[in-house]
Tab-separated table of C-alpha atoms and ligand atoms in Angstrom:
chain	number	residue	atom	x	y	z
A	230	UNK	CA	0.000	0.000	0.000
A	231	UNK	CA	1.522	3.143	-0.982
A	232	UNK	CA	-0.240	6.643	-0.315
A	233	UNK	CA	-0.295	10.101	-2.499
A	234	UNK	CA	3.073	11.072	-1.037
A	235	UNK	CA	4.673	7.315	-2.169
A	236	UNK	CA	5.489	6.413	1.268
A	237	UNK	CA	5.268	1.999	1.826
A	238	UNK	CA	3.085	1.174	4.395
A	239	UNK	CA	4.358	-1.493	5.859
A	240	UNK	CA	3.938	-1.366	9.643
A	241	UNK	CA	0.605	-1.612	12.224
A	242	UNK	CA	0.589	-0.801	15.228
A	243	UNK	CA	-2.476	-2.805	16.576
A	244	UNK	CA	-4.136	-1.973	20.122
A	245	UNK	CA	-5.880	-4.600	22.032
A	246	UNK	CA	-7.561	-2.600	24.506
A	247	UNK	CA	-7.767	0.561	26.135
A	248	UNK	CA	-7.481	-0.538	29.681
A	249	UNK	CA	-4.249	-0.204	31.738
A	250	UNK	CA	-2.917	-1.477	35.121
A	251	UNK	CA	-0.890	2.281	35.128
A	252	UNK	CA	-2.385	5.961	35.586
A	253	UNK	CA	1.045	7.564	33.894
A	254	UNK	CA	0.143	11.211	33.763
A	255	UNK	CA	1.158	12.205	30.415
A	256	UNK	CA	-1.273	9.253	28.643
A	257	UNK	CA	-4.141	9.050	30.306
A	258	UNK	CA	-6.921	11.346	32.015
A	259	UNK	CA	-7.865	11.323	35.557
A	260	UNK	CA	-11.217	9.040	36.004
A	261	UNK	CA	-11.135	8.395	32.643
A	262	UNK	CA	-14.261	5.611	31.793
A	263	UNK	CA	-13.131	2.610	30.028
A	264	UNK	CA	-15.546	2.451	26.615
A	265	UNK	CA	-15.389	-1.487	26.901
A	266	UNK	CA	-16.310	-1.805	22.760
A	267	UNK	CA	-12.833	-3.927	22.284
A	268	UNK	CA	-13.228	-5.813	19.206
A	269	UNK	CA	-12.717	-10.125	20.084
A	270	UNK	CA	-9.964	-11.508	19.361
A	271	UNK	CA	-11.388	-13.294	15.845
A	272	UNK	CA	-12.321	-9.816	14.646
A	273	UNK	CA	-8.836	-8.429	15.251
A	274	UNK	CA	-7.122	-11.562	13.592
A	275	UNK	CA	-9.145	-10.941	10.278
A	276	UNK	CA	-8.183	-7.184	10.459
A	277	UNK	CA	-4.921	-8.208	10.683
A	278	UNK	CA	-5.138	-11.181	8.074
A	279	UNK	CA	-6.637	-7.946	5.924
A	280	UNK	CA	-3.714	-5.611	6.595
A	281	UNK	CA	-1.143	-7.916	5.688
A	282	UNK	CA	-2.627	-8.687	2.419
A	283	UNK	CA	-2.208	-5.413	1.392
A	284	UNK	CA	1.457	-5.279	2.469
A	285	UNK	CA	1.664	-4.935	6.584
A	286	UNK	CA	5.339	-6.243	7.047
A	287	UNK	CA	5.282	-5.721	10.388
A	288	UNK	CA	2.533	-5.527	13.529
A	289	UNK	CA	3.067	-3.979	16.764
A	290	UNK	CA	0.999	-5.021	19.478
A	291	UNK	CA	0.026	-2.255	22.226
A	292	UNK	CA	-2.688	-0.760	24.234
A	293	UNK	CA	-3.173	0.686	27.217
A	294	UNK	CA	-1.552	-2.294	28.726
A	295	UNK	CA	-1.800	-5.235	26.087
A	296	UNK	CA	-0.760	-7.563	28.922
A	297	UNK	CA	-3.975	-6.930	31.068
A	298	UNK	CA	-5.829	-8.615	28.531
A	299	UNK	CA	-6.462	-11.694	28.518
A	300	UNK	CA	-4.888	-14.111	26.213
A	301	UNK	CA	-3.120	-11.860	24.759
A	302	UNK	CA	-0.356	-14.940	24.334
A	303	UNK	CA	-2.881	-17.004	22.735
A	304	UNK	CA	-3.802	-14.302	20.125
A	305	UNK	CA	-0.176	-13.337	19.748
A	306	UNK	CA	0.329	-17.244	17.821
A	307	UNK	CA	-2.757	-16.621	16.230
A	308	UNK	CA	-0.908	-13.063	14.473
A	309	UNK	CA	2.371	-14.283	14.596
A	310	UNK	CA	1.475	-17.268	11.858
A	311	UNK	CA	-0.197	-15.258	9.187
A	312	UNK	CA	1.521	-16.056	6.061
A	313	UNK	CA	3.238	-13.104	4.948
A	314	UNK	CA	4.400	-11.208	8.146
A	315	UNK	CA	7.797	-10.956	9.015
A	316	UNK	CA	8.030	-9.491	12.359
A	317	UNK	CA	5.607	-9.507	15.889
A	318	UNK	CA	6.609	-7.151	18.128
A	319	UNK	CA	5.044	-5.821	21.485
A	320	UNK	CA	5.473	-2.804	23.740
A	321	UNK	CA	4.054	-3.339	27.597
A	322	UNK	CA	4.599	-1.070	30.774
A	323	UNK	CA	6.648	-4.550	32.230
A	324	UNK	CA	4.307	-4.943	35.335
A	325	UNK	CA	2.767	-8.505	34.359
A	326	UNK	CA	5.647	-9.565	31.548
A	327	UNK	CA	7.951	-11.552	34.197
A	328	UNK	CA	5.113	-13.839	34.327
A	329	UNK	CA	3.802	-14.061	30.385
A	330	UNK	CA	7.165	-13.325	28.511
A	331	UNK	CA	7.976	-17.093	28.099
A	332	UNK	CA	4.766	-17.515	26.728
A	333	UNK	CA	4.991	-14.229	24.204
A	334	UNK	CA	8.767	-15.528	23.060
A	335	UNK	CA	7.166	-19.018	22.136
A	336	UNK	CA	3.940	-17.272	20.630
A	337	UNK	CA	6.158	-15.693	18.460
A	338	UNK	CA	6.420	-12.357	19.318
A	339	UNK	CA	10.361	-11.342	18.608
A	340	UNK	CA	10.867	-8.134	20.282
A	341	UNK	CA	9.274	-6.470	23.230
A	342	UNK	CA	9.915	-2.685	24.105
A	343	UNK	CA	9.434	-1.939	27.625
A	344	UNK	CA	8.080	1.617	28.829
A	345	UNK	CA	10.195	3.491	31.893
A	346	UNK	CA	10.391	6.523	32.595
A	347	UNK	CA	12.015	6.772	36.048
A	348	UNK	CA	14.453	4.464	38.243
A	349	UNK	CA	13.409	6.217	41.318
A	350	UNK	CA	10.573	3.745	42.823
A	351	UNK	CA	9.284	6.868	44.819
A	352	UNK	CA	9.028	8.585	41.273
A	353	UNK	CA	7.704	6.064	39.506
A	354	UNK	CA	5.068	5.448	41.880
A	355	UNK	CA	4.414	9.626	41.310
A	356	UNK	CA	4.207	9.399	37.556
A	357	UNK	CA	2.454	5.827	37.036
A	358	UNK	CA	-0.050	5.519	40.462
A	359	UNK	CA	1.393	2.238	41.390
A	360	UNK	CA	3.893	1.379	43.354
A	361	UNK	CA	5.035	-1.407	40.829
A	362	UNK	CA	8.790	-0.786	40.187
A	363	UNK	CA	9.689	-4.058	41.322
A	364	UNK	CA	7.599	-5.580	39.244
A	365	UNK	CA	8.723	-3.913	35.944
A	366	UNK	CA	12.890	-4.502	36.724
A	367	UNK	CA	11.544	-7.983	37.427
A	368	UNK	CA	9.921	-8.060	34.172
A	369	UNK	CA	12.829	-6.485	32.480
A	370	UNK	CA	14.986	-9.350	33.682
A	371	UNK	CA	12.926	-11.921	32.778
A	372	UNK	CA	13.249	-10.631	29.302
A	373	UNK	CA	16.976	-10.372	29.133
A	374	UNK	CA	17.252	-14.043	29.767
A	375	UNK	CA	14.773	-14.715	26.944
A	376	UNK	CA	15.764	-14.835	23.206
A	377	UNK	CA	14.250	-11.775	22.218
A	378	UNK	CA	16.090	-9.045	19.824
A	379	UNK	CA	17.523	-6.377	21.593
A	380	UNK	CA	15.343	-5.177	24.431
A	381	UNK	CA	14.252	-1.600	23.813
A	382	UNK	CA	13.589	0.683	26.879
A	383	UNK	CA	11.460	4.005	26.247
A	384	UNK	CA	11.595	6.064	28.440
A	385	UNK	CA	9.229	10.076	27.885
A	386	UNK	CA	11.878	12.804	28.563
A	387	UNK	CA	9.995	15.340	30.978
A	388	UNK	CA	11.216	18.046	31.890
A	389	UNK	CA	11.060	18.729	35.629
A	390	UNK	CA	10.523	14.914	36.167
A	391	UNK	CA	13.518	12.947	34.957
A	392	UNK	CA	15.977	14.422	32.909
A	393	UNK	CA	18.457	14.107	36.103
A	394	UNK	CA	18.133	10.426	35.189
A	395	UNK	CA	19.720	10.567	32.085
A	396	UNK	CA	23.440	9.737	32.354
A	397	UNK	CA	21.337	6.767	34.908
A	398	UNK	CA	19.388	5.852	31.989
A	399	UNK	CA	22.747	5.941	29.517
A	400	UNK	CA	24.784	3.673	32.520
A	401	UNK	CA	22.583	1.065	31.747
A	402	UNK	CA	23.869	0.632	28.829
A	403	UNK	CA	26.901	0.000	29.640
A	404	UNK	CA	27.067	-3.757	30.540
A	405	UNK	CA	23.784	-4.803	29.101
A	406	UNK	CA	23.074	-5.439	25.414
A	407	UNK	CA	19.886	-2.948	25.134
A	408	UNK	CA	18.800	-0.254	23.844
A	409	UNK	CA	17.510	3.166	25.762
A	410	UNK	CA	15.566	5.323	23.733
A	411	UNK	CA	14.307	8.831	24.561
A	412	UNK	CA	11.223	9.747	23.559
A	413	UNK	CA	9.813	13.664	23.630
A	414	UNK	CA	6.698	13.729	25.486
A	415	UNK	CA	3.740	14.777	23.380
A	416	UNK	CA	0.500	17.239	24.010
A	417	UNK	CA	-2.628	15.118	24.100
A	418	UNK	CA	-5.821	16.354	25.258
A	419	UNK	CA	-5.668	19.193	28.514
A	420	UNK	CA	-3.500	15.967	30.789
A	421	UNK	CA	-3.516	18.672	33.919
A	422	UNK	CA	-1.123	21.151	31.955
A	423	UNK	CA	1.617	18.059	31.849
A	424	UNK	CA	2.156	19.005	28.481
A	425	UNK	CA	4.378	21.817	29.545
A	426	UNK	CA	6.644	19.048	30.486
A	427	UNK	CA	7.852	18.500	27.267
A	428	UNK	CA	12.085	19.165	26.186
A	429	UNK	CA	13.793	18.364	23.211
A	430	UNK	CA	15.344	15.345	22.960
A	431	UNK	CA	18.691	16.993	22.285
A	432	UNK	CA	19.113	17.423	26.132
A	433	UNK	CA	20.144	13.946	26.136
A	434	UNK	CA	23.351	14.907	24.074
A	435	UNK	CA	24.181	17.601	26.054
A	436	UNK	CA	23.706	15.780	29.447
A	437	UNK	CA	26.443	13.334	27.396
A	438	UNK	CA	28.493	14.951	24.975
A	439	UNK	CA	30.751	11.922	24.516
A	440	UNK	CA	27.484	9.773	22.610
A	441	UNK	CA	28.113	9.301	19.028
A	442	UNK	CA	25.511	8.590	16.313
A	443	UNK	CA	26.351	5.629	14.543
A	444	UNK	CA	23.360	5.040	12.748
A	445	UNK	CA	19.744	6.328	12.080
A	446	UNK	CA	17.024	3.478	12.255
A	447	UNK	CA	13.377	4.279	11.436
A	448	UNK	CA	12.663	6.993	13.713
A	449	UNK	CA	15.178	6.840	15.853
A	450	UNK	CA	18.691	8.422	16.002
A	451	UNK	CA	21.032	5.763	17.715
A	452	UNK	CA	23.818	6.629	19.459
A	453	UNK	CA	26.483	4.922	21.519
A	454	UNK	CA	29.100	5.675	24.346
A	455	UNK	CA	32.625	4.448	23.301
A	456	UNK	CA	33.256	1.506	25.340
A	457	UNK	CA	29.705	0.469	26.009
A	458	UNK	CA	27.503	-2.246	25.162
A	459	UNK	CA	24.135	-0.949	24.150
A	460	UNK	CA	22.995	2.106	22.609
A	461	UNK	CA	20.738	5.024	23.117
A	462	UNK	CA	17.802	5.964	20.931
A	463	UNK	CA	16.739	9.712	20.135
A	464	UNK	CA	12.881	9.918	18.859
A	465	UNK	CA	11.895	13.398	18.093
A	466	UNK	CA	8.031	13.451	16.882
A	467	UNK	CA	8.310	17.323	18.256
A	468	UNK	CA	11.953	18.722	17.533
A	469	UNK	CA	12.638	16.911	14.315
A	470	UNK	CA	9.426	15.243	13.170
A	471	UNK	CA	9.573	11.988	10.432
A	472	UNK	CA	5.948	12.546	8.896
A	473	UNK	CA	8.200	11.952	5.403
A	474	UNK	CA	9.275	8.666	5.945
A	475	UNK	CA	6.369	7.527	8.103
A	476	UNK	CA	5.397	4.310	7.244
A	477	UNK	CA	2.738	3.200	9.899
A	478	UNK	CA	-1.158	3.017	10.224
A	479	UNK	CA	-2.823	2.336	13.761
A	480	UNK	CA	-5.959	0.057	14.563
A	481	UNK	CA	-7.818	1.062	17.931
A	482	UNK	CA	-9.084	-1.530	20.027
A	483	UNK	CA	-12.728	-0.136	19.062
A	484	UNK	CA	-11.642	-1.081	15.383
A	485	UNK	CA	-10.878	2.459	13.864
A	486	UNK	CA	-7.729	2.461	11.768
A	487	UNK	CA	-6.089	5.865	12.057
A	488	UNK	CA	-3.386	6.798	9.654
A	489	UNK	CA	-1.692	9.411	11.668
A	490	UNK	CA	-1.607	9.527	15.333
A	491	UNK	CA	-2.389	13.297	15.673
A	492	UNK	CA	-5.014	13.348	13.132
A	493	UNK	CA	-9.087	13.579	14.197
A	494	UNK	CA	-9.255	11.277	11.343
A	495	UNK	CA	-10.371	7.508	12.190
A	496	UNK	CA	-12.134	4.885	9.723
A	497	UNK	CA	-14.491	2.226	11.508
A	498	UNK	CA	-13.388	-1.126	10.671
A	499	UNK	CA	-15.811	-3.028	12.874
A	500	UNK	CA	-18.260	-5.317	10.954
A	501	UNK	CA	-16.110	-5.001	7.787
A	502	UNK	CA	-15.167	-7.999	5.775
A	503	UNK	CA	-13.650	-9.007	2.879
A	504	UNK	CA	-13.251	-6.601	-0.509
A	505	UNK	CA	-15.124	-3.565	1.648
A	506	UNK	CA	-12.044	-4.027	4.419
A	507	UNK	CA	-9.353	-4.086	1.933
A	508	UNK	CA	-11.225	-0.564	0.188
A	509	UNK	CA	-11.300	0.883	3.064
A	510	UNK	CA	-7.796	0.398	4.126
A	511	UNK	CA	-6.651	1.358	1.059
A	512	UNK	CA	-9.099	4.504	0.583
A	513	UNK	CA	-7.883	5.672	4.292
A	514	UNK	CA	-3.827	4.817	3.558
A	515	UNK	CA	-4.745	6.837	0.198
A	516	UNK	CA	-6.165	10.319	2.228
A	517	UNK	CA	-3.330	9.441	4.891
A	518	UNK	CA	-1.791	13.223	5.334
A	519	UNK	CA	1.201	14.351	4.517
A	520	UNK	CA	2.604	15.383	8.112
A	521	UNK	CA	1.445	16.427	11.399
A	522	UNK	CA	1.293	19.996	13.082
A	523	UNK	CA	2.363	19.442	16.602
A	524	UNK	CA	5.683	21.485	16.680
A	525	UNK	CA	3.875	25.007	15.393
A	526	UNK	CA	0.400	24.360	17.322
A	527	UNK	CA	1.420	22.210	20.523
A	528	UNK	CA	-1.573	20.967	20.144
A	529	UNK	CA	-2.738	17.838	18.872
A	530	UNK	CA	-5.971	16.944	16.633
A	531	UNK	CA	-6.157	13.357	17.901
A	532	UNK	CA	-9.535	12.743	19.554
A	533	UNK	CA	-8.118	10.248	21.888
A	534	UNK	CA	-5.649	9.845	24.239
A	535	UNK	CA	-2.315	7.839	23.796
A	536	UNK	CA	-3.806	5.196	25.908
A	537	UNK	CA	-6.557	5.276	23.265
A	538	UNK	CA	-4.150	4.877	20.312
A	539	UNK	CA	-1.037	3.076	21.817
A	540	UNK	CA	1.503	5.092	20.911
B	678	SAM	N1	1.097	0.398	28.125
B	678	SAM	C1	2.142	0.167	27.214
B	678	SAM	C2	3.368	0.967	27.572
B	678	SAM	O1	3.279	1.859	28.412
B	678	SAM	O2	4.413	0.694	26.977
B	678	SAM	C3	1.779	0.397	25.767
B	678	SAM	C4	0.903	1.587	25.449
B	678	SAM	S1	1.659	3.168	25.721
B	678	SAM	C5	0.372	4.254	25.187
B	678	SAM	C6	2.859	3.218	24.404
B	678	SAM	C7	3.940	4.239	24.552
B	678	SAM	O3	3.379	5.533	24.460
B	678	SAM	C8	4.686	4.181	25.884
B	678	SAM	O4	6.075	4.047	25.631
B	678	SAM	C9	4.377	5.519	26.516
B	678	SAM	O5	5.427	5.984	27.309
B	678	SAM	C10	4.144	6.375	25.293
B	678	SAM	N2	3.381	7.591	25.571
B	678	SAM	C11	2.212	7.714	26.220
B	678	SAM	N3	1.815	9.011	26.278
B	678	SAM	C12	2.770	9.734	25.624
B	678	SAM	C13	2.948	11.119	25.337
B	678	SAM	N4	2.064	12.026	25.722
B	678	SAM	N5	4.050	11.481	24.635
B	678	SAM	C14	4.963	10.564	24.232
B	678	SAM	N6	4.856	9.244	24.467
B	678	SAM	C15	3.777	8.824	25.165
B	679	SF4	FE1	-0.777	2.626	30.675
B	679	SF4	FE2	1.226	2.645	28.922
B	679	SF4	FE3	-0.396	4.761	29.172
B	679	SF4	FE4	1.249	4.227	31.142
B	679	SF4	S1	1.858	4.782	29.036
B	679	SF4	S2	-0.960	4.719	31.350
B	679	SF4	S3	1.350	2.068	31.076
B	679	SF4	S4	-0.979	2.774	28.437
């Protein structure tokens, strides 16, 4: 699937629910009611069967917290053996994967990306609502024994928050074979004026002047210290967007297939089958727009909240 501005579409980024274990300020709204309209599992899989079809290379599976629902490993076999798609990949908060990675590694799923934003338990418990730390090294561990590809961290740069945790962050890289990446928090919605949180992504480099690009992959700017292990990721949606090579389209777990994450625009999959799904991915991928507006508004179009989307 190409669009008017010849970019491949090639990667999904497929949300199985909007639920989360986590309250992290800078996703989700305070009290915020649960629309419980997820599609089932069956209606997902022939999405998905759709999308790759029509080219989808790669899926991504997210949420809220993927890992709260249930079977998620079960449906994760079920995606990971469509004929045609080369890569599963998932992206959890880390409280519950200690206990379900095994399972996701022999489902199929080949690389897991782990959201933190703080090592500071106090902190963490401040910026998440639950005092589950513990649980997300634990799960982090549990990971790095398993024979996933390199273990991604991502951890939302915020301003007054935790950018004294970078060179902490960049340590960690040191002995162990991962990779960090910083992400610059984005406005969503009024999240209690968070969004003034938000600080280039550059900081990192001036925090550590001795990091030194050695490649560019997808979004991300990757970087390593001489001498260690693992590297450090720059993503800069805000400071340096990549609309132009953006080759992604998100599902919702309500079944609307957005083609840019800060666009009102959604197209409701739900109840769709056969040639009338594949027209209307291809119709949507076709009106897919050409970049975003964040960086000169601060203000994003998006009707939903990341833990609406999944990132
Ligand atoms: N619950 C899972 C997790 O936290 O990894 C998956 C869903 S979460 C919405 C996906 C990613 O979006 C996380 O890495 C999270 O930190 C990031 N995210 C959420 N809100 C954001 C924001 N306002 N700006 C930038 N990234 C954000
Ligand atoms: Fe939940 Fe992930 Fe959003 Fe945190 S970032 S509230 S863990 S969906």
């Amino acid at each position: 699937m190409k669009d008017r501005f010849n970019r491949e579409i090639t990667y999904l980024r497929l949300s199985l629910t909007d639920r989360c274990n986590f309250r992290c300020r800078y996703c989700m709204p305070e009290g915020k009611l649960f629309n419980n309209t997820e599609l089932t599992f069956d209606e997902l899989y022939n999405i998905c069967v759709c999308a790759v079809e029509l080219g989808i290379k790669k899926i991504r599976i997210t949420g809220g917290e993927p890992l709260c629902r249930t079977g998620v490993e079960d449906f994760c076999r079920m995606i990971s053996n469509i004929e045609g798609l080369e890569e599963l990949t998932l992206t959890t908060n880390g409280s519950l994967l200690a206990d379900k990675a095994g399972e996701l590694r022999n489902a199929g799923v080949s690389r897991i990306n782990i959201s933190l934003d703080t090592l500071k338990r106090d902190r963490f418990k401040e910026l998440t609502g639950v005092d589950k730390f513990e649980d997300v090294i634990k799960g982090i561990e549990t990971a790095k024994k398993l024979s996933f590809r390199q273990l991604k961290i991502n951890v939302v740069l915020m301003k007054n928050i935790n950018v004294d945790e970078i060179s902490d962050f960049v340590e960690l890289t040191k002995d162990n074979d991962i990779s960090v990446r910083f992400i610059e928090l984005m406005p969503f919605g009024n999240l209690n004026d968070f969004n003034n949180q938000y600080i280039p992504a550059d900081v990192v480099l001036n925090k550590e002047p001795k990091l030194k690009l050695i490649k560019v992959s997808g979004v991300a700017q990757i970087y390593q210290k001489p001498g260690y292990i693992g590297t450090i990721g720059l993503i800069k949606p805000m400071s340096q967007k990549f609309c132009d090579v953006c080759n992604r389209i998100r599902i919702t777990c309500d079944g609307k297939l957005k083609t840019c994450l800060h666009s009102a625009e959604e197209y409701d999959l739900r109840g769709l089958n056969g040639d009338l799904l594949k027209s209307t991915f291809v119709e949507a991928v076709l009106n897919k727009t050409d970049s975003h507006t964040l960086s000169q508004t601060c203000f994003s179009n998006s009707l939903r909240y990341m833990n609406q989307i999944g990132g």
